[in-house]
Amino acid sequence: MAVGIFDSGLGGLTVLDAVSNRLPDVPFAYLADSAHAPYGVRTADDIFELTCQSVQRLFDAGCDLVILACNTASAAALRRMQESWVPPNKRVLGVFVPLIEAMTERQWGDNSPPREVAVKHVALFATPATVASRAFQRELAFRAIGVDVEAQACGGVVDAIEDGDMILAEALVRSHVDALKRKMPLPDAAILGCTHYPLMQDAFQAALGGDVKVFSQAALVADSLADYLERHPEMLGTGDAVNLTTGEPSRVSDRATQFLRRRIEFVSA
Ligand code: DGL
């Protein structure tokens, strides 16, 4: 049995780590589409095609349930996949909804009408494709009223992280936070809407200041997956734990080891 976790590259490792800690008995099959990262500068059609290919690879490895640990794929491709591509006996879930439920203080599956919530001014940091999709604002509007969202497309950050250039990544984070603050000087919450960004969480928090509550996804996704598996134990699938990449396995293994601070080995997808 294994649950699939997909990201364009290394960002989904922040989710893999959290779900492995939360569900130590569940094996996970991770796929990094490193050969095609970053997704955040691609068209929605391109992101759809690439995400379907990678998810199919995880289905072929025995997974019945795949988590898109990638906001870009969740924003640009998930709805289309669920409507037209996912076979009836399989499930593909995204990472947006758990985050928005936490921000709007809702329980899983609470579909009551939108209501006023504590946060009023929200800064969203995400890839250009996620920002362009407006998926975050759409999901939020189903659940909350009166929330002002200012989105900042953080070009370059994912490339710098994938290249292991954390100094560049940090400088880019500072300049994207500055750009956001010019549009929204006093956000009360910030969303790290890309699974790569928790690797830069300290830089975001430092640039935003201590008063801004920074929401990041990994732990929220882990809680929501635990809840889902309790209700759907049949979705555990049949595959084994494995880390797959479409890139160069030794290079991806080294970078992943650097980020997780424990040895992790990737093999060719
Ligand atoms: N980590 C991904 C996300 O959450 C993808 C970033 C990218 O490939 O541009 O959006």
XYZ file of N, CA and C and ligand atoms in Angstrom:
817
model
N 0.841 -1.196 0.000
C 0.000 0.000 0.000
C 0.879 1.251 0.000
N 0.442 2.296 -0.686
C 1.158 3.575 -0.647
C 0.234 4.682 -1.133
N 0.436 5.854 -0.562
C -0.283 7.044 -1.013
C 0.696 7.868 -1.839
N 0.249 8.369 -2.978
C 1.125 9.139 -3.856
C 1.179 10.603 -3.460
N 2.372 11.174 -3.542
C 2.562 12.605 -3.292
C 3.282 13.157 -4.515
N 2.708 14.174 -5.124
C 3.305 14.702 -6.345
C 3.666 16.184 -6.198
N 4.843 16.540 -6.711
C 5.183 17.961 -6.887
C 6.040 18.091 -8.136
N 6.111 19.312 -8.658
C 6.982 19.552 -9.808
C 8.446 19.293 -9.431
N 8.771 19.412 -8.174
C 10.177 19.238 -7.771
C 10.281 18.933 -6.294
N 11.069 19.752 -5.597
C 11.410 19.443 -4.212
C 10.443 20.029 -3.180
N 9.602 20.975 -3.600
C 8.717 21.650 -2.649
C 7.808 20.690 -1.908
N 7.319 19.675 -2.609
C 6.405 18.718 -1.988
C 7.060 17.923 -0.869
N 8.392 18.005 -0.755
C 9.058 17.318 0.364
C 8.623 17.912 1.698
N 8.237 19.198 1.699
C 7.756 19.803 2.948
C 6.458 19.104 3.367
N 5.662 18.702 2.371
C 4.417 17.969 2.655
C 4.742 16.512 2.992
N 5.664 15.902 2.231
C 6.047 14.501 2.491
C 6.515 14.333 3.938
N 7.342 15.268 4.386
C 7.864 15.210 5.745
C 6.722 15.260 6.766
N 5.808 16.188 6.549
C 4.707 16.352 7.515
C 3.783 15.141 7.511
N 3.451 14.617 6.324
C 2.530 13.467 6.312
C 3.220 12.221 6.871
N 4.530 12.076 6.634
C 5.243 10.905 7.178
C 5.293 10.968 8.699
N 5.465 12.183 9.253
C 5.471 12.316 10.715
C 4.088 12.059 11.301
N 3.081 12.553 10.598
C 1.698 12.432 11.114
C 1.188 11.000 10.981
N 1.614 10.296 9.894
C 1.106 8.947 9.600
C 2.296 7.998 9.401
N 3.018 7.677 10.495
C 4.271 6.926 10.356
C 4.097 5.525 9.758
N 2.883 4.968 9.823
C 2.689 3.610 9.295
C 2.278 3.594 7.823
N 2.051 4.761 7.250
C 1.624 4.798 5.845
C 2.851 4.997 4.953
N 3.068 4.090 3.975
C 4.154 4.325 3.018
C 3.726 5.363 1.971
N 4.671 6.195 1.555
C 4.375 7.221 0.555
C 5.241 7.031 -0.675
N 4.621 7.198 -1.843
C 5.365 7.185 -3.107
C 5.405 8.627 -3.596
N 6.621 9.209 -3.635
C 6.777 10.623 -4.005
C 7.261 10.708 -5.437
N 6.677 11.615 -6.192
C 7.194 11.838 -7.548
C 7.504 13.320 -7.748
N 8.758 13.615 -8.088
C 9.190 14.982 -8.411
C 9.405 15.052 -9.924
N 8.625 15.904 -10.580
C 8.787 16.036 -12.038
C 9.904 17.046 -12.328
N 11.076 16.730 -11.789
C 12.204 17.677 -11.817
C 12.595 18.095 -13.234
N 12.372 17.184 -14.211
C 12.775 17.499 -15.591
C 11.956 18.658 -16.150
N 10.765 18.888 -15.557
C 9.893 19.932 -16.113
C 9.642 21.088 -15.144
N 10.299 21.067 -13.967
C 10.138 22.172 -13.001
C 10.936 23.379 -13.508
N 10.485 24.602 -13.210
C 9.278 24.921 -12.467
C 8.025 24.925 -13.332
N 6.900 24.590 -12.689
C 5.601 24.623 -13.372
C 5.023 26.048 -13.378
N 5.450 26.852 -12.411
C 4.797 28.134 -12.155
C 4.849 29.136 -13.281
N 5.693 28.886 -14.286
C 5.768 29.814 -15.419
C 5.159 29.180 -16.673
N 4.504 28.027 -16.525
C 3.914 27.331 -17.682
C 2.438 27.705 -17.864
N 1.900 27.335 -19.037
C 0.472 27.601 -19.289
C -0.366 26.549 -18.550
N -1.648 26.852 -18.376
C -2.542 25.919 -17.685
C -2.627 24.589 -18.446
N -2.640 24.628 -19.781
C -2.714 23.383 -20.570
C -1.489 22.515 -20.342
N -0.344 23.175 -20.344
C 0.919 22.490 -20.125
C 0.962 21.839 -18.730
N 0.518 22.600 -17.736
C 0.515 22.100 -16.344
C -0.446 20.908 -16.240
N -1.582 20.997 -16.920
C -2.552 19.892 -16.920
C -1.906 18.629 -17.504
N -1.284 18.741 -18.698
C -0.684 17.569 -19.357
C 0.398 16.946 -18.478
N 1.292 17.788 -17.959
C 2.414 17.269 -17.157
C 1.915 16.638 -15.859
N 0.922 17.264 -15.237
C 0.417 16.726 -13.967
C -0.266 15.378 -14.207
N -1.051 15.271 -15.286
C -1.712 13.983 -15.585
C -0.652 12.888 -15.809
N 0.395 13.213 -16.551
C 1.450 12.204 -16.796
C 2.051 11.709 -15.481
N 2.356 12.644 -14.588
C 3.008 12.265 -13.322
C 2.055 11.489 -12.425
N 0.807 11.929 -12.378
C -0.168 11.227 -11.531
C -0.399 9.820 -12.085
N -0.428 9.683 -13.420
C -0.584 8.358 -14.029
C 0.573 7.441 -13.613
N 1.773 8.019 -13.546
C 2.948 7.225 -13.125
C 2.741 6.693 -11.694
N 2.157 7.541 -10.833
C 1.898 7.109 -9.448
C 0.748 6.093 -9.392
N -0.258 6.242 -10.245
C -1.304 5.202 -10.334
C -0.646 3.888 -10.754
N 0.243 3.959 -11.752
C 0.908 2.743 -12.252
C 1.757 2.088 -11.154
N 2.244 2.902 -10.204
C 3.048 2.354 -9.096
C 2.153 1.764 -8.002
N 0.836 1.765 -8.206
C -0.077 1.117 -7.253
C -0.845 2.075 -6.364
N -0.661 3.390 -6.544
C -1.379 4.348 -5.691
C -2.814 4.506 -6.187
N -3.762 4.528 -5.239
C -5.161 4.825 -5.585
C -5.503 6.268 -5.240
N -4.692 6.849 -4.344
C -4.912 8.228 -3.895
C -3.623 9.005 -4.113
N -3.716 10.146 -4.800
C -2.534 10.989 -5.023
C -2.845 12.397 -4.514
N -1.921 12.932 -3.703
C -2.037 14.314 -3.231
C -1.186 15.186 -4.143
N -1.788 16.202 -4.722
C -0.990 17.176 -5.479
C -0.364 18.123 -4.460
N 0.883 17.842 -4.067
C 1.573 18.682 -3.079
C 2.198 19.866 -3.808
N 1.406 20.451 -4.666
C 1.860 21.501 -5.566
C 0.662 22.426 -5.785
N 0.785 23.654 -5.318
C -0.326 24.601 -5.475
C -0.567 24.936 -6.931
N 0.518 24.975 -7.701
C 0.392 25.358 -9.108
C -0.469 24.332 -9.837
N -0.190 23.033 -9.614
C -1.001 21.980 -10.237
C -2.403 21.968 -9.637
N -2.511 22.193 -8.323
C -3.838 22.216 -7.680
C -4.674 23.356 -8.256
N -4.022 24.508 -8.484
C -4.756 25.689 -8.964
C -5.076 25.593 -10.451
N -4.111 25.111 -11.238
C -4.262 25.205 -12.692
C -4.831 23.942 -13.324
N -4.768 22.793 -12.623
C -5.127 21.540 -13.291
C -6.118 20.663 -12.532
N -6.199 20.798 -11.206
C -6.941 19.797 -10.429
C -8.420 19.697 -10.819
N -9.082 20.845 -10.918
C -10.520 20.783 -11.216
C -10.758 20.072 -12.557
N -9.944 20.442 -13.580
C -10.087 19.811 -14.905
C -9.797 18.315 -14.826
N -8.798 17.929 -14.026
C -8.484 16.505 -13.873
C -9.663 15.764 -13.249
N -10.218 16.371 -12.184
C -11.326 15.681 -11.493
C -12.547 15.571 -12.395
N -12.750 16.590 -13.233
C -13.944 16.577 -14.092
C -13.786 15.667 -15.310
N -12.548 15.500 -15.806
C -12.436 14.843 -17.111
C -11.398 13.725 -17.185
N -10.634 13.499 -16.160
C -9.499 12.595 -16.347
C -9.359 11.502 -15.279
N -9.627 11.815 -14.014
C -9.362 10.842 -12.933
C -10.344 9.668 -13.052
N -9.836 8.406 -13.123
C -10.738 7.245 -13.211
C -11.590 7.133 -11.940
N -12.782 6.511 -12.056
C -13.719 6.491 -10.917
C -13.165 5.824 -9.652
N -12.243 4.872 -9.799
C -11.729 4.173 -8.603
C -10.489 4.854 -8.006
N -10.102 6.016 -8.519
C -8.912 6.732 -8.025
C -9.325 8.092 -7.481
N -8.467 8.680 -6.637
C -8.724 10.027 -6.111
C -7.471 10.885 -6.246
N -7.683 12.139 -6.618
C -6.590 13.116 -6.628
C -7.070 14.313 -5.813
N -6.301 14.674 -4.784
C -6.689 15.785 -3.904
C -5.618 16.866 -3.940
N -6.029 18.114 -3.729
C -5.070 19.226 -3.779
C -4.717 19.750 -2.401
N -3.945 20.832 -2.370
C -3.459 21.369 -1.097
C -4.079 22.717 -0.724
N -4.976 23.224 -1.570
C -5.550 24.540 -1.300
C -6.592 24.536 -0.182
N -7.511 23.566 -0.302
C -8.689 23.617 0.555
C -8.338 23.494 2.051
N -7.428 22.566 2.456
C -7.102 22.501 3.889
C -6.587 23.834 4.431
N -5.826 24.531 3.610
C -5.266 25.814 4.035
C -6.372 26.863 4.226
N -7.281 26.904 3.277
C -8.358 27.898 3.361
C -9.300 27.555 4.507
N -9.534 26.246 4.728
C -10.374 25.859 5.868
C -9.732 26.302 7.184
N -8.401 26.177 7.287
C -7.729 26.595 8.522
C -7.829 28.113 8.688
N -7.633 28.825 7.593
C -7.659 30.276 7.668
C -9.044 30.807 8.012
N -10.061 30.080 7.538
C -11.423 30.547 7.785
C -12.051 29.801 8.973
N -11.189 29.075 9.696
C -11.594 28.372 10.929
C -12.801 27.463 10.707
N -12.702 26.658 9.650
C -13.781 25.713 9.334
C -13.329 24.287 9.560
N -14.264 23.431 9.909
C -13.992 21.994 9.972
C -14.022 21.441 8.562
N -13.371 20.285 8.372
C -13.353 19.620 7.080
C -14.781 19.429 6.577
N -15.011 19.815 5.321
C -16.303 19.534 4.694
C -17.448 20.416 5.171
N -17.157 21.471 5.954
C -18.209 22.400 6.377
C -18.586 23.263 5.169
N -19.751 22.969 4.596
C -20.153 23.665 3.367
C -21.202 24.749 3.628
N -21.251 25.257 4.863
C -22.237 26.306 5.161
C -21.872 27.587 4.394
N -22.802 28.536 4.266
C -22.543 29.729 3.452
C -21.335 30.535 3.957
N -20.735 31.341 3.085
C -19.578 32.147 3.492
C -19.931 33.075 4.652
N -18.972 33.299 5.548
C -19.256 34.169 6.702
C -18.025 35.029 7.000
N -18.206 36.006 7.886
C -17.076 36.876 8.263
C -16.075 36.079 9.081
N -14.778 36.329 8.860
C -13.744 35.602 9.608
C -12.796 36.621 10.237
N -11.901 36.118 11.101
C -11.030 37.023 11.855
C -10.060 37.794 10.960
N -9.483 37.101 9.948
C -8.495 37.800 9.115
C -9.192 38.671 8.078
N -8.644 39.860 7.854
C -9.286 40.806 6.928
C -8.374 41.146 5.748
N -7.048 41.149 5.991
C -6.113 41.550 4.940
C -5.085 40.432 4.776
N -5.200 39.715 3.665
C -4.373 38.518 3.479
C -3.419 38.711 2.309
N -2.148 38.432 2.575
C -1.139 38.465 1.516
C -0.938 37.037 1.022
N -1.064 36.855 -0.280
C -0.857 35.518 -0.860
C 0.430 35.521 -1.672
N 1.368 34.657 -1.310
C 2.609 34.503 -2.072
C 2.527 33.169 -2.806
N 2.679 33.205 -4.123
C 2.526 31.977 -4.903
C 3.248 32.136 -6.237
N 3.206 31.063 -7.034
C 3.866 31.142 -8.348
C 3.005 31.975 -9.306
N 3.604 32.444 -10.407
C 2.808 33.232 -11.363
C 1.569 32.476 -11.850
N 1.675 31.168 -12.108
C 0.509 30.410 -12.619
C -0.586 30.304 -11.560
N -0.202 30.123 -10.300
C -1.210 30.047 -9.226
C -1.912 31.386 -9.082
N -1.143 32.466 -9.098
C -1.745 33.795 -8.965
C -2.688 34.045 -10.143
N -2.242 33.708 -11.358
C -3.065 33.963 -12.551
C -4.366 33.165 -12.509
N -4.352 31.978 -11.894
C -5.559 31.132 -11.873
C -6.675 31.721 -11.008
N -6.308 32.549 -10.035
C -7.257 33.103 -9.044
C -8.009 32.006 -8.279
N -7.447 30.793 -8.273
C -8.110 29.668 -7.601
C -8.233 29.914 -6.090
N -7.228 30.546 -5.512
C -7.258 30.803 -4.070
C -8.433 31.730 -3.723
N -8.541 32.817 -4.470
C -9.631 33.778 -4.213
C -10.987 33.104 -4.413
N -11.076 32.211 -5.433
C -12.343 31.532 -5.715
C -12.745 30.630 -4.532
N -11.776 29.811 -4.074
C -12.063 28.895 -2.951
C -12.389 29.679 -1.682
N -11.684 30.790 -1.487
C -11.920 31.604 -0.295
C -13.326 32.205 -0.316
N -13.744 32.657 -1.504
C -15.057 33.306 -1.617
C -16.205 32.350 -1.278
N -15.974 31.021 -1.453
C -17.007 30.057 -1.056
C -17.179 30.017 0.463
N -16.139 30.460 1.194
C -16.136 30.232 2.650
C -16.140 31.504 3.495
N -15.674 32.633 2.933
C -15.524 33.828 3.764
C -15.962 35.064 3.002
N -16.465 36.057 3.766
C -16.779 37.343 3.135
C -15.927 38.437 3.789
N -15.703 39.494 3.038
C -15.009 40.660 3.601
C -13.515 40.480 3.761
N -12.919 39.533 3.041
C -11.464 39.354 3.141
C -10.811 39.955 1.899
N -9.862 40.841 2.149
C -9.157 41.509 1.071
C -7.867 40.709 0.803
N -7.724 40.155 -0.415
C -6.538 39.340 -0.731
C -5.657 40.093 -1.719
N -4.390 40.246 -1.392
C -3.425 40.827 -2.333
C -2.435 39.719 -2.685
N -2.366 39.395 -3.992
C -1.504 38.268 -4.397
C -0.190 38.786 -4.976
N 0.886 38.145 -4.608
C 2.201 38.491 -5.151
C 2.779 37.264 -5.867
N 2.975 37.387 -7.173
C 3.603 36.298 -7.938
C 5.109 36.352 -7.685
N 5.641 35.271 -7.126
C 7.046 35.282 -6.684
C 7.947 34.633 -7.737
N 8.111 35.310 -8.853
C 8.967 34.781 -9.924
C 10.377 34.490 -9.424
N 10.939 33.385 -9.858
C 12.347 33.086 -9.604
C 12.639 32.304 -8.337
N 11.720 32.324 -7.363
C 12.041 31.703 -6.060
C 12.172 30.183 -6.205
N 11.234 29.565 -6.937
C 11.288 28.103 -7.085
C 12.567 27.685 -7.831
N 12.917 28.410 -8.896
C 14.147 28.061 -9.637
C 15.363 28.120 -8.702
N 15.429 29.180 -7.894
C 16.591 29.339 -7.004
C 16.641 28.185 -5.998
N 15.483 27.796 -5.456
C 15.454 26.685 -4.485
C 15.852 25.381 -5.168
N 15.292 25.123 -6.358
C 15.633 23.877 -7.078
C 17.133 23.829 -7.387
N 17.739 25.024 -7.625
C 19.186 25.070 -7.904
C 20.010 25.057 -6.625
N 19.354 25.079 -5.474
C 20.085 25.083 -4.197
C 20.718 26.430 -3.893
N 20.296 27.505 -4.590
C 20.879 28.831 -4.371
C 20.010 29.591 -3.349
N 20.237 29.290 -2.066
C 19.364 29.839 -1.030
C 19.611 31.334 -0.802
N 20.798 31.808 -1.168
C 21.074 33.247 -0.995
C 20.223 34.038 -1.981
N 20.192 33.554 -3.221
C 19.331 34.205 -4.219
C 17.863 34.081 -3.809
N 17.470 32.889 -3.360
C 16.064 32.688 -2.965
C 15.674 33.679 -1.876
N 16.577 33.891 -0.902
C 16.275 34.802 0.198
C 16.140 36.245 -0.294
N 17.045 36.635 -1.186
C 16.990 38.001 -1.724
C 15.678 38.205 -2.494
N 15.273 37.183 -3.251
C 14.023 37.294 -4.009
C 12.821 37.377 -3.071
N 12.851 36.583 -2.000
C 11.744 36.635 -1.027
C 11.621 38.054 -0.477
N 12.771 38.650 -0.091
C 12.714 40.023 0.465
C 12.104 40.994 -0.537
N 12.519 40.864 -1.815
C 11.999 41.836 -2.778
C 10.522 41.583 -3.089
N 10.079 40.315 -3.066
C 8.648 40.058 -3.287
C 7.816 40.545 -2.095
N 8.341 40.398 -0.886
C 7.599 40.906 0.283
C 7.520 42.436 0.218
N 8.617 43.088 -0.185
C 8.589 44.556 -0.336
C 7.521 44.967 -1.345
N 7.485 44.249 -2.470
C 6.500 44.581 -3.524
C 5.081 44.411 -2.989
N 4.869 43.342 -2.228
C 3.537 43.108 -1.650
C 3.158 44.245 -0.693
N 4.140 44.639 0.146
C 3.836 45.665 1.159
C 3.539 47.023 0.529
N 4.052 47.237 -0.681
C 3.698 48.494 -1.365
C 2.204 48.486 -1.738
N 1.663 47.268 -1.984
C 0.239 47.177 -2.356
C -0.648 47.038 -1.122
N -0.128 46.347 -0.101
C -0.896 46.106 1.140
C 0.070 46.291 2.307
N 0.143 47.525 2.854
C 1.183 47.806 3.864
C 1.046 46.980 5.144
N -0.194 46.645 5.543
C -0.356 45.966 6.838
C -1.205 44.694 6.727
N -0.683 43.651 6.091
C -1.456 42.403 6.062
C -1.556 41.834 7.480
N -2.680 41.165 7.815
C -2.672 40.499 9.127
C -2.350 39.016 9.012
N -2.418 38.483 7.793
C -2.010 37.085 7.595
C -1.328 36.956 6.243
N -0.441 35.983 6.154
C 0.218 35.711 4.879
C 0.126 34.220 4.607
N -0.146 33.903 3.341
C -0.255 32.508 2.930
C 0.964 32.167 2.091
N 1.683 31.125 2.482
C 2.755 30.638 1.613
C 2.098 29.627 0.671
N 1.664 30.115 -0.484
C 0.856 29.313 -1.390
C 1.659 28.568 -2.436
N 2.802 28.080 -2.032
C 3.645 27.236 -2.889
C 4.407 26.333 -1.937
N 4.429 25.038 -2.220
C 5.018 24.112 -1.244
C 6.538 24.248 -1.162
N 7.144 24.985 -2.079
C 8.579 25.267 -1.933
C 8.844 26.314 -0.838
N 7.873 27.203 -0.603
C 8.161 28.372 0.227
C 8.405 28.072 1.708
N 7.843 26.994 2.292
C 8.204 26.711 3.688
C 9.715 26.520 3.873
N 10.411 26.161 2.801
C 11.878 26.062 2.897
C 12.482 27.452 3.134
N 11.720 28.512 2.877
C 12.157 29.902 3.082
C 11.303 30.602 4.132
N 10.636 29.812 4.989
C 9.659 30.403 5.913
C 10.278 31.485 6.809
N 11.507 31.256 7.292
C 12.131 32.254 8.171
C 12.341 33.568 7.426
N 12.733 33.470 6.160
C 12.957 34.687 5.369
C 11.641 35.437 5.163
N 10.547 34.704 4.881
C 9.239 35.362 4.726
C 8.845 36.041 6.040
N 8.965 35.298 7.157
C 8.525 35.856 8.441
C 9.360 37.083 8.802
N 10.683 37.010 8.568
C 11.547 38.152 8.906
C 11.168 39.371 8.065
N 10.916 39.169 6.787
C 10.599 40.306 5.917
C 9.207 40.862 6.227
N 8.292 40.004 6.640
C 6.923 40.454 6.920
C 6.804 41.102 8.290
N 7.644 40.667 9.225
C 7.551 41.160 10.605
C 6.778 40.180 11.468
N 7.040 40.245 12.767
C 6.500 39.264 13.709
C 4.987 39.319 13.887
N 4.351 40.447 13.521
C 2.902 40.569 13.754
C 2.064 39.845 12.714
N 2.687 39.440 11.623
C 1.921 38.807 10.543
C 1.907 37.295 10.760
N 0.697 36.717 10.807
C 0.611 35.264 10.987
C 0.853 34.595 9.641
N 1.880 33.747 9.588
C 2.217 33.085 8.327
C 1.614 31.685 8.324
N 0.736 31.414 7.356
C 0.130 30.083 7.218
C 0.932 29.295 6.202
N 1.386 28.119 6.594
C 2.004 27.266 5.586
C 1.328 25.897 5.637
N 1.436 25.180 4.535
C 0.470 24.108 4.317
C 0.759 22.755 4.932
N 2.053 22.413 5.095
C 2.395 21.015 5.320
C 1.586 20.352 6.445
N 1.574 20.970 7.630
C 0.896 20.333 8.765
C -0.613 20.260 8.524
N -1.161 21.282 7.852
C -2.610 21.296 7.586
C -2.990 20.176 6.632
N -2.140 19.961 5.611
C -2.406 18.892 4.642
C -2.292 17.538 5.343
N -1.328 17.407 6.252
C -1.133 16.138 6.971
C -2.377 15.811 7.808
N -2.917 16.818 8.503
C -4.119 16.581 9.318
C -5.291 16.184 8.430
N -5.392 16.884 7.305
C -6.539 16.596 6.454
C -6.405 15.219 5.786
N -5.183 14.797 5.465
C -4.986 13.449 4.901
C -5.305 12.379 5.949
N -4.873 12.613 7.195
C -5.158 11.637 8.262
C -6.666 11.456 8.404
N -7.370 12.573 8.363
C -8.831 12.544 8.473
C -9.439 11.787 7.279
N -8.929 12.059 6.096
C -9.463 11.411 4.887
C -9.243 9.895 4.943
N -8.036 9.471 5.353
C -7.727 8.035 5.362
C -8.519 7.289 6.428
N -8.846 8.009 7.496
C -9.675 7.369 8.518
C -11.060 7.046 7.933
N -11.552 7.950 7.102
C -12.878 7.735 6.505
C -12.814 6.847 5.266
N -11.628 6.779 4.618
C -11.491 5.997 3.377
C -10.244 5.107 3.428
N -10.192 4.143 4.363
C -8.981 3.305 4.466
C -8.734 2.494 3.200
N -9.785 2.286 2.398
C -9.629 1.499 1.166
C -8.773 2.237 0.133
N -8.496 3.551 0.352
C -7.725 4.307 -0.637
C -6.211 4.216 -0.407
N -5.785 3.321 0.469
C -4.340 3.209 0.742
C -3.550 2.622 -0.427
N -4.221 1.958 -1.365
C -3.536 1.480 -2.567
C -2.689 0.247 -2.312
N -1.875 -0.107 -3.321
C -1.110 -1.355 -3.225
C 0.395 -1.162 -3.404
N 0.842 0.026 -3.759
C 2.266 0.222 -4.100
C 3.176 0.214 -2.881
N 4.472 0.408 -3.119
C 5.457 0.484 -2.039
C 5.986 1.923 -1.939
N 6.626 2.209 -0.787
C 7.258 3.517 -0.622
C 8.407 3.646 -1.616
N 8.475 4.789 -2.290
C 9.546 5.011 -3.261
C 9.609 6.512 -3.534
N 10.792 7.006 -3.922
C 10.922 8.409 -4.320
C 11.364 8.444 -5.768
N 10.503 8.950 -6.627
C 10.761 8.931 -8.067
C 11.044 10.346 -8.564
N 11.903 10.453 -9.563
C 12.115 11.749 -10.204
C 12.261 11.561 -11.710
N 11.779 12.551 -12.450
C 12.006 12.543 -13.895
C 13.349 13.206 -14.216
N 14.022 13.722 -13.173
C 15.321 14.375 -13.376
C 16.460 13.392 -13.144
N 17.609 13.948 -12.802
C 18.806 13.135 -12.594
C 18.813 12.662 -11.127
N 18.624 11.344 -10.865
C 18.387 10.897 -9.492
C 19.470 11.308 -8.482
N 20.763 11.267 -8.851
C 21.769 11.566 -7.828
C 21.726 13.053 -7.458
N 21.504 13.899 -8.451
C 21.423 15.345 -8.177
C 20.193 15.654 -7.311
N 19.055 15.061 -7.671
C 17.822 15.312 -6.922
C 17.964 14.752 -5.494
N 18.598 13.575 -5.349
C 18.796 12.987 -4.011
C 19.639 13.923 -3.142
N 20.692 14.497 -3.720
C 21.568 15.383 -2.943
C 20.830 16.631 -2.475
N 20.095 17.239 -3.384
C 19.339 18.458 -3.018
C 18.272 18.139 -1.960
N 17.573 17.016 -2.168
C 16.504 16.641 -1.232
C 17.098 16.381 0.155
N 18.262 15.739 0.192
C 18.941 15.450 1.459
C 19.308 16.751 2.165
N 19.772 17.718 1.374
C 20.133 19.031 1.925
C 18.894 19.699 2.559
N 17.748 19.605 1.901
C 16.554 20.274 2.418
C 15.981 19.563 3.636
N 15.915 18.224 3.575
C 15.260 17.496 4.665
C 16.204 17.249 5.836
N 17.491 17.442 5.625
C 18.528 17.187 6.635
C 18.501 15.732 7.094
N 18.127 14.834 6.183
C 18.292 13.393 6.381
C 18.446 12.801 4.990
N 19.159 11.671 4.911
C 19.429 11.097 3.590
C 18.140 10.612 2.942
N 17.921 10.981 1.712
C 16.753 10.507 0.980
C 17.206 10.193 -0.436
N 16.833 9.013 -0.928
C 17.299 8.556 -2.242
C 16.166 8.579 -3.251
N 16.464 9.135 -4.413
C 15.505 9.131 -5.525
C 15.969 8.154 -6.592
N 14.996 7.551 -7.264
C 15.316 6.713 -8.422
C 14.574 7.276 -9.627
N 14.998 6.828 -10.792
C 14.436 7.354 -12.017
C 12.973 6.932 -12.194
N 12.133 7.912 -12.560
C 10.723 7.580 -12.781
C 10.568 6.833 -14.107
N 5.839 23.697 -5.346
C 4.900 24.016 -6.350
C 3.754 24.829 -5.850
O 3.327 24.571 -4.732
C 5.395 24.257 -7.737
C 6.317 25.339 -8.017
C 6.746 25.354 -9.479
O 7.073 24.300 -10.033
O 6.784 26.461 -10.023
O 3.231 25.684 -6.510
